């Protein structure tokens, strides 16, 4: 019997990763959040063709990690000081394989080493179950507006 074991490698997220980060983000939003958001909501959230410069700026101000499987980028997560998880996206084809957990565990260690006593994040309906499984609790219900469309989200927190 053949077993398909794939090893996940975590590496630092670089500003040169902006294009692949944008691609993972769009794939995750457009295809991975369909059970939680309408097509109109997903299109508004994903936006038009991504601007690599905007993504370079966004990831450049954070500590981030990229997850790779068989040399291909499949997910990323960023941490802003003192303990805020800003971006957390995995390709839908790799959802449920523990990649998000590996990224979160690694960034939790970095946050703790930096003195953080809690982690916070603003999460989508799609991401809420993941964060709850990892000990985050909802602290507020909110929303964001993307291209005129209101999207529900949650402020979440986990004490370290």
XYZ file of N, CA and C in Angstrom:
480
model
N 0.846 -1.165 0.000
C 0.000 0.000 0.000
C 0.895 1.233 0.000
N 0.612 2.152 -0.911
C 1.391 3.380 -1.015
C 0.807 4.431 -0.080
N 1.684 5.085 0.665
C 1.264 6.168 1.550
C 1.798 7.473 0.987
N 0.947 8.465 0.946
C 1.350 9.773 0.431
C 1.641 10.695 1.609
N 2.890 10.677 2.050
C 3.296 11.518 3.167
C 4.010 12.737 2.601
N 3.513 13.893 2.974
C 4.127 15.135 2.533
C 4.628 15.882 3.756
N 5.827 16.414 3.637
C 6.415 17.163 4.730
C 6.196 18.648 4.504
N 5.739 19.308 5.545
C 5.556 20.753 5.491
C 6.816 21.421 6.017
N 7.315 22.365 5.260
C 8.467 23.158 5.673
C 7.985 24.576 5.910
N 8.334 25.136 7.063
C 8.035 26.533 7.352
C 9.311 27.333 7.151
N 9.174 28.454 6.482
C 10.318 29.337 6.265
C 9.858 30.774 6.453
N 10.808 31.684 6.660
C 10.415 33.087 6.803
C 9.699 33.594 5.554
N 8.691 34.392 5.772
C 7.969 35.045 4.681
C 8.783 36.257 4.255
N 9.032 36.375 2.973
C 9.847 37.460 2.431
C 8.990 38.410 1.608
N 9.421 39.650 1.499
C 8.671 40.583 0.652
C 8.684 40.115 -0.801
N 9.698 39.348 -1.191
C 9.733 38.787 -2.548
C 8.630 37.755 -2.774
N 7.975 37.319 -1.712
C 6.870 36.362 -1.810
C 5.540 37.036 -2.122
N 5.545 38.338 -2.360
C 4.293 39.096 -2.502
C 3.348 38.497 -3.542
N 3.859 38.097 -4.686
C 2.972 37.565 -5.732
C 2.343 36.240 -5.319
N 3.120 35.357 -4.713
C 2.558 34.069 -4.298
C 1.612 34.258 -3.115
N 1.917 35.199 -2.228
C 1.020 35.518 -1.115
C -0.325 35.984 -1.665
N -0.279 36.874 -2.641
C -1.519 37.371 -3.256
C -2.296 36.231 -3.902
N -1.589 35.306 -4.537
C -2.251 34.179 -5.193
C -2.898 33.240 -4.167
N -2.193 32.956 -3.079
C -2.765 32.109 -2.024
C -3.983 32.792 -1.413
N -3.874 34.090 -1.146
C -4.993 34.854 -0.594
C -6.216 34.742 -1.499
N -6.041 35.006 -2.794
C -7.174 34.970 -3.730
C -7.767 33.567 -3.829
N -6.921 32.557 -3.898
C -7.396 31.175 -3.970
C -8.200 30.829 -2.714
N -7.672 31.209 -1.563
C -8.352 30.923 -0.301
C -9.698 31.638 -0.213
N -9.713 32.927 -0.553
C -10.952 33.707 -0.448
C -11.976 33.264 -1.489
N -11.557 33.162 -2.737
C -12.514 32.852 -3.806
C -13.007 31.409 -3.767
N -12.146 30.487 -3.359
C -12.508 29.070 -3.422
C -12.694 28.405 -2.062
N -11.965 28.847 -1.059
C -12.010 28.185 0.240
C -13.086 28.678 1.187
N -13.641 29.848 0.914
C -14.632 30.405 1.846
C -16.065 30.290 1.329
N -16.258 29.571 0.241
C -17.591 29.461 -0.373
C -18.679 28.971 0.583
N -18.392 28.049 1.503
C -19.459 27.632 2.421
C -19.900 28.734 3.394
N -19.108 29.789 3.506
C -19.367 30.820 4.512
C -19.765 32.178 3.943
N -19.430 32.422 2.691
C -19.689 33.725 2.078
C -20.280 33.536 0.681
N -21.148 34.452 0.292
C -21.742 34.406 -1.050
C -20.675 34.735 -2.095
N -21.000 34.465 -3.339
C -20.069 34.789 -4.419
C -19.777 36.287 -4.446
N -20.800 37.111 -4.277
C -20.603 38.566 -4.277
C -19.677 38.993 -3.136
N -19.847 38.382 -1.972
C -18.980 38.711 -0.830
C -17.535 38.300 -1.108
N -17.353 37.117 -1.682
C -16.000 36.627 -1.969
C -15.306 37.488 -3.017
N -16.040 37.889 -4.029
C -15.455 38.743 -5.071
C -15.074 40.104 -4.496
N -15.936 40.662 -3.654
C -15.629 41.953 -3.023
C -14.400 41.833 -2.119
N -14.315 40.750 -1.374
C -13.196 40.534 -0.459
C -11.894 40.343 -1.236
N -11.921 39.501 -2.250
C -10.706 39.217 -3.014
C -10.247 40.419 -3.824
N -11.186 41.203 -4.289
C -10.842 42.389 -5.063
C -10.356 42.064 -6.459
N -9.940 43.108 -7.157
C -9.431 42.910 -8.512
C -8.055 42.248 -8.467
N -7.452 42.133 -9.617
C -6.119 41.531 -9.692
C -5.222 42.174 -8.632
N -4.522 41.358 -7.849
C -3.739 41.893 -6.742
C -2.571 42.766 -7.190
N -2.269 43.732 -6.364
C -1.149 44.638 -6.584
C 0.034 44.135 -5.747
N 1.081 43.607 -6.394
C 2.221 43.067 -5.637
C 2.858 44.095 -4.695
N 2.886 45.364 -5.087
C 3.480 46.385 -4.208
C 2.682 46.522 -2.914
N 1.367 46.473 -3.032
C 0.519 46.540 -1.836
C 0.797 45.362 -0.918
N 0.951 44.173 -1.490
C 1.230 42.986 -0.683
C 2.631 43.044 -0.083
N 3.610 43.582 -0.812
C 4.956 43.748 -0.251
C 4.898 44.630 0.994
N 4.164 45.736 0.892
C 4.016 46.637 2.039
C 3.319 45.928 3.197
N 2.304 45.171 2.886
C 1.504 44.508 3.929
C 2.322 43.470 4.691
N 3.073 42.656 3.970
C 3.844 41.612 4.655
C 5.173 42.135 5.182
N 5.648 43.251 4.634
C 6.928 43.806 5.068
C 6.914 44.328 6.488
N 5.761 44.693 6.995
C 5.664 45.222 8.351
C 5.351 44.173 9.393
N 5.503 42.909 9.050
C 5.132 41.813 9.951
C 6.235 40.775 10.016
N 6.140 39.921 11.022
C 6.916 38.689 11.047
C 5.999 37.656 10.423
N 6.471 36.977 9.410
C 5.602 36.016 8.748
C 6.305 34.721 8.431
N 5.497 33.699 8.233
C 6.000 32.390 7.844
C 5.232 31.893 6.633
N 5.948 31.211 5.752
C 5.370 30.576 4.574
C 5.468 29.072 4.784
N 4.396 28.364 4.482
C 4.396 26.901 4.532
C 4.550 26.377 3.114
N 5.476 25.441 2.957
C 5.700 24.816 1.656
C 5.551 23.307 1.783
N 4.945 22.716 0.771
C 4.829 21.265 0.660
C 5.385 20.893 -0.704
N 6.336 19.991 -0.713
C 6.993 19.571 -1.957
C 7.493 20.763 -2.769
N 8.022 21.769 -2.078
C 8.603 22.930 -2.744
C 7.612 23.982 -3.192
N 6.323 23.736 -3.007
C 5.309 24.708 -3.412
C 4.700 25.408 -2.214
N 4.495 26.705 -2.334
C 3.901 27.490 -1.249
C 2.414 27.170 -1.145
N 1.968 26.822 0.073
C 0.573 26.409 0.268
C -0.159 27.210 1.336
N 0.561 28.025 2.093
C -0.084 28.826 3.126
C 0.888 29.792 3.753
N 0.339 30.799 4.419
C 1.187 31.769 5.109
C 0.410 32.371 6.267
N 1.164 32.930 7.214
C 0.561 33.603 8.358
C 1.517 34.703 8.793
N 0.944 35.837 9.248
C 1.781 36.946 9.700
C 1.411 37.362 11.116
N 2.409 37.878 11.811
C 2.280 38.338 13.187
C 2.755 39.777 13.261
N 1.919 40.623 13.812
C 2.311 41.998 14.086
C 2.507 42.130 15.586
N 3.492 42.921 15.984
C 3.752 43.118 17.412
C 2.552 43.804 18.041
N 2.248 43.542 19.275
C 2.944 42.618 20.164
C 2.424 41.186 20.087
N 1.306 40.919 19.451
C 0.796 39.546 19.380
C -0.466 39.454 18.552
N -0.479 40.146 17.417
C -1.683 40.163 16.585
C -1.449 39.350 15.312
N -2.237 38.294 15.129
C -2.198 37.517 13.890
C -2.979 38.321 12.854
N -2.271 38.807 11.843
C -2.899 39.683 10.854
C -3.452 38.890 9.671
N -2.620 38.131 9.022
C -3.021 37.369 7.833
C -2.829 35.881 8.104
N -3.793 35.069 7.697
C -3.707 33.622 7.879
C -4.498 32.957 6.757
N -3.782 32.441 5.758
C -4.449 31.854 4.598
C -3.726 30.593 4.145
N -4.514 29.592 3.777
C -4.007 28.331 3.249
C -4.772 28.009 1.973
N -4.071 27.446 1.012
C -4.759 27.024 -0.214
C -5.846 26.012 0.156
N -7.031 26.131 -0.440
C -8.123 25.208 -0.119
C -7.749 23.736 -0.308
N -6.917 23.432 -1.283
C -6.516 22.044 -1.522
C -5.711 21.468 -0.356
N -5.191 22.345 0.511
C -4.388 21.896 1.649
C -5.072 22.151 2.986
N -6.310 22.590 2.953
C -7.055 22.846 4.192
C -7.269 21.537 4.948
N -7.246 21.616 6.262
C -7.500 20.447 7.091
C -6.332 19.498 7.234
N -5.161 19.897 6.787
C -3.982 19.028 6.876
C -3.015 19.445 7.984
N -3.418 20.403 8.800
C -2.565 20.823 9.909
C -1.577 21.922 9.583
N -1.624 22.429 8.363
C -0.675 23.465 7.963
C -0.924 24.760 8.731
N -2.174 25.155 8.845
C -2.496 26.353 9.618
C -2.062 26.209 11.063
N -2.245 25.024 11.627
C -1.838 24.777 13.014
C -0.326 24.903 13.168
N 0.428 24.383 12.206
C 1.886 24.508 12.265
C 2.303 25.973 12.210
N 1.685 26.729 11.317
C 2.001 28.155 11.213
C 1.652 28.882 12.513
N 0.465 28.620 13.039
C 0.033 29.287 14.264
C 0.925 28.917 15.447
N 1.272 27.648 15.579
C 2.137 27.226 16.682
C 3.498 27.907 16.611
N 4.054 27.993 15.416
C 5.360 28.638 15.259
C 5.282 30.126 15.590
N 4.252 30.804 15.110
C 4.120 32.236 15.401
C 3.773 32.481 16.867
N 3.073 31.556 17.492
C 2.803 31.677 18.926
C 4.115 31.669 19.700
N 5.017 30.783 19.330
C 6.331 30.737 19.973
C 7.104 32.030 19.789
N 7.041 32.593 18.592
C 7.716 33.866 18.318
C 7.100 34.979 19.161
N 5.775 35.002 19.229
C 5.089 36.028 20.023
C 5.454 35.909 21.501
N 5.471 34.685 22.012
C 5.824 34.476 23.422
C 7.264 34.898 23.689
N 8.167 34.564 22.775
C 9.569 34.961 22.937
C 9.708 36.483 22.942
N 8.803 37.166 22.258
C 8.805 38.625 22.229
C 8.063 39.258 23.391
N 7.558 38.435 24.307
C 6.901 38.951 25.498
C 5.389 39.056 25.432
N 4.779 38.599 24.349
C 3.314 38.673 24.245
C 2.670 37.758 25.284
N 1.618 38.248 25.903
C 0.873 37.455 26.887
C -0.448 36.959 26.319
N -0.770 37.441 25.118
C -2.004 37.022 24.445
C -1.818 37.190 22.946
N -2.615 36.461 22.201
C -2.697 36.641 20.754
C -4.086 37.171 20.436
N -4.162 38.044 19.456
C -5.440 38.544 18.971
C -5.488 38.364 17.466
N -6.689 38.384 16.931
C -6.862 38.346 15.486
C -8.276 38.792 15.146
N -8.435 39.350 13.964
C -9.751 39.663 13.406
C -9.991 38.593 12.354
N -10.967 37.725 12.584
C -11.101 36.558 11.720
C -12.442 36.511 10.996
N -12.418 35.854 9.872
C -13.617 35.681 9.052
C -14.491 34.566 9.615
N -15.694 34.455 9.060
C -16.561 33.325 9.430
C -15.883 32.007 9.082
N -15.161 31.990 7.967
C -14.494 30.760 7.544
C -13.377 30.360 8.504
N -12.659 31.338 9.052
C -11.514 31.059 9.926
C -11.901 30.859 11.388
N -13.084 31.284 11.757
C -13.495 31.214 13.169
C -13.337 29.821 13.778
N -13.819 28.741 13.133
C -13.669 27.415 13.752
C -12.204 27.025 13.985
N -11.334 27.383 13.050
C -9.902 27.096 13.215
C -9.367 27.765 14.476
N -9.631 29.057 14.615
C -9.123 29.791 15.773
C -9.752 29.285 17.075
N -11.022 28.937 17.047
C -11.662 28.384 18.252
C -11.010 27.060 18.659
N -10.690 26.217 17.683
C -10.020 24.940 17.992
C -8.667 25.166 18.665
N -8.083 26.323 18.427
C -6.764 26.638 18.987
C -6.844 27.562 20.194
N -8.005 27.593 20.829
C -8.137 28.277 22.106
C -8.507 29.744 22.065
N -8.791 30.280 20.899
C -9.208 31.681 20.800
C -10.680 31.796 21.175
N -11.018 32.902 21.796
C -12.399 33.207 22.180
C -12.823 34.510 21.506
N -14.089 34.590 21.154
C -14.623 35.813 20.548
C -14.701 36.897 21.614
N -14.158 38.064 21.286
C -14.251 39.215 22.192
C -15.205 40.269 21.644
N -15.477 40.229 20.342
C -16.423 41.181 19.740
C -16.851 40.668 18.370
N -18.073 41.006 18.019
C -18.591 40.720 16.683
C -18.438 41.995 15.879
N -17.982 41.863 14.646
C -17.763 43.062 13.851
C -18.035 42.836 12.387
N -17.585 43.779 11.614
C -17.703 43.678 10.164
C -16.683 44.609 9.532
N -16.381 44.319 8.287
C -15.528 45.182 7.481
C -16.251 45.408 6.165
N -15.931 46.487 5.510
C -16.532 46.785 4.216
C -15.441 46.688 3.160
N -15.687 45.871 2.165
C -14.776 45.709 1.035
C -15.548 46.010 -0.236
N -15.115 47.038 -0.937
C -15.738 47.431 -2.206
C -17.252 47.538 -2.086
N -17.688 48.160 -0.991
C -19.106 48.415 -0.786
C -19.908 47.259 -0.230
N -19.259 46.142 0.048
C -19.940 44.958 0.579
C -19.490 44.737 2.023
N -20.453 44.574 2.918
C -20.149 44.354 4.333
C -19.949 42.866 4.600
N -18.829 42.543 5.236
C -18.480 41.161 5.564
C -18.399 41.006 7.080
N -19.093 40.028 7.606
C -19.046 39.760 9.049
C -17.677 39.209 9.425
N -17.204 39.614 10.614
C -15.978 39.038 11.150
C -16.020 39.064 12.670
N -14.970 38.574 13.287
C -14.917 38.435 14.739
C -13.562 38.902 15.246
N -13.563 39.625 16.349
C -12.329 39.893 17.079
C -12.165 38.723 18.036
N -10.980 38.108 18.000
C -10.742 36.945 18.852
C -9.441 37.132 19.624
N -9.362 36.431 20.754
C -8.201 36.566 21.641
C -7.924 35.226 22.313
N -6.633 34.984 22.519
C -6.195 33.782 23.240
C -5.123 34.204 24.238
N -5.335 33.878 25.500
C -4.332 34.147 26.524
C -3.242 33.089 26.409
N -1.995 33.536 26.453
C -0.861 32.603 26.335
C -0.373 32.160 27.703
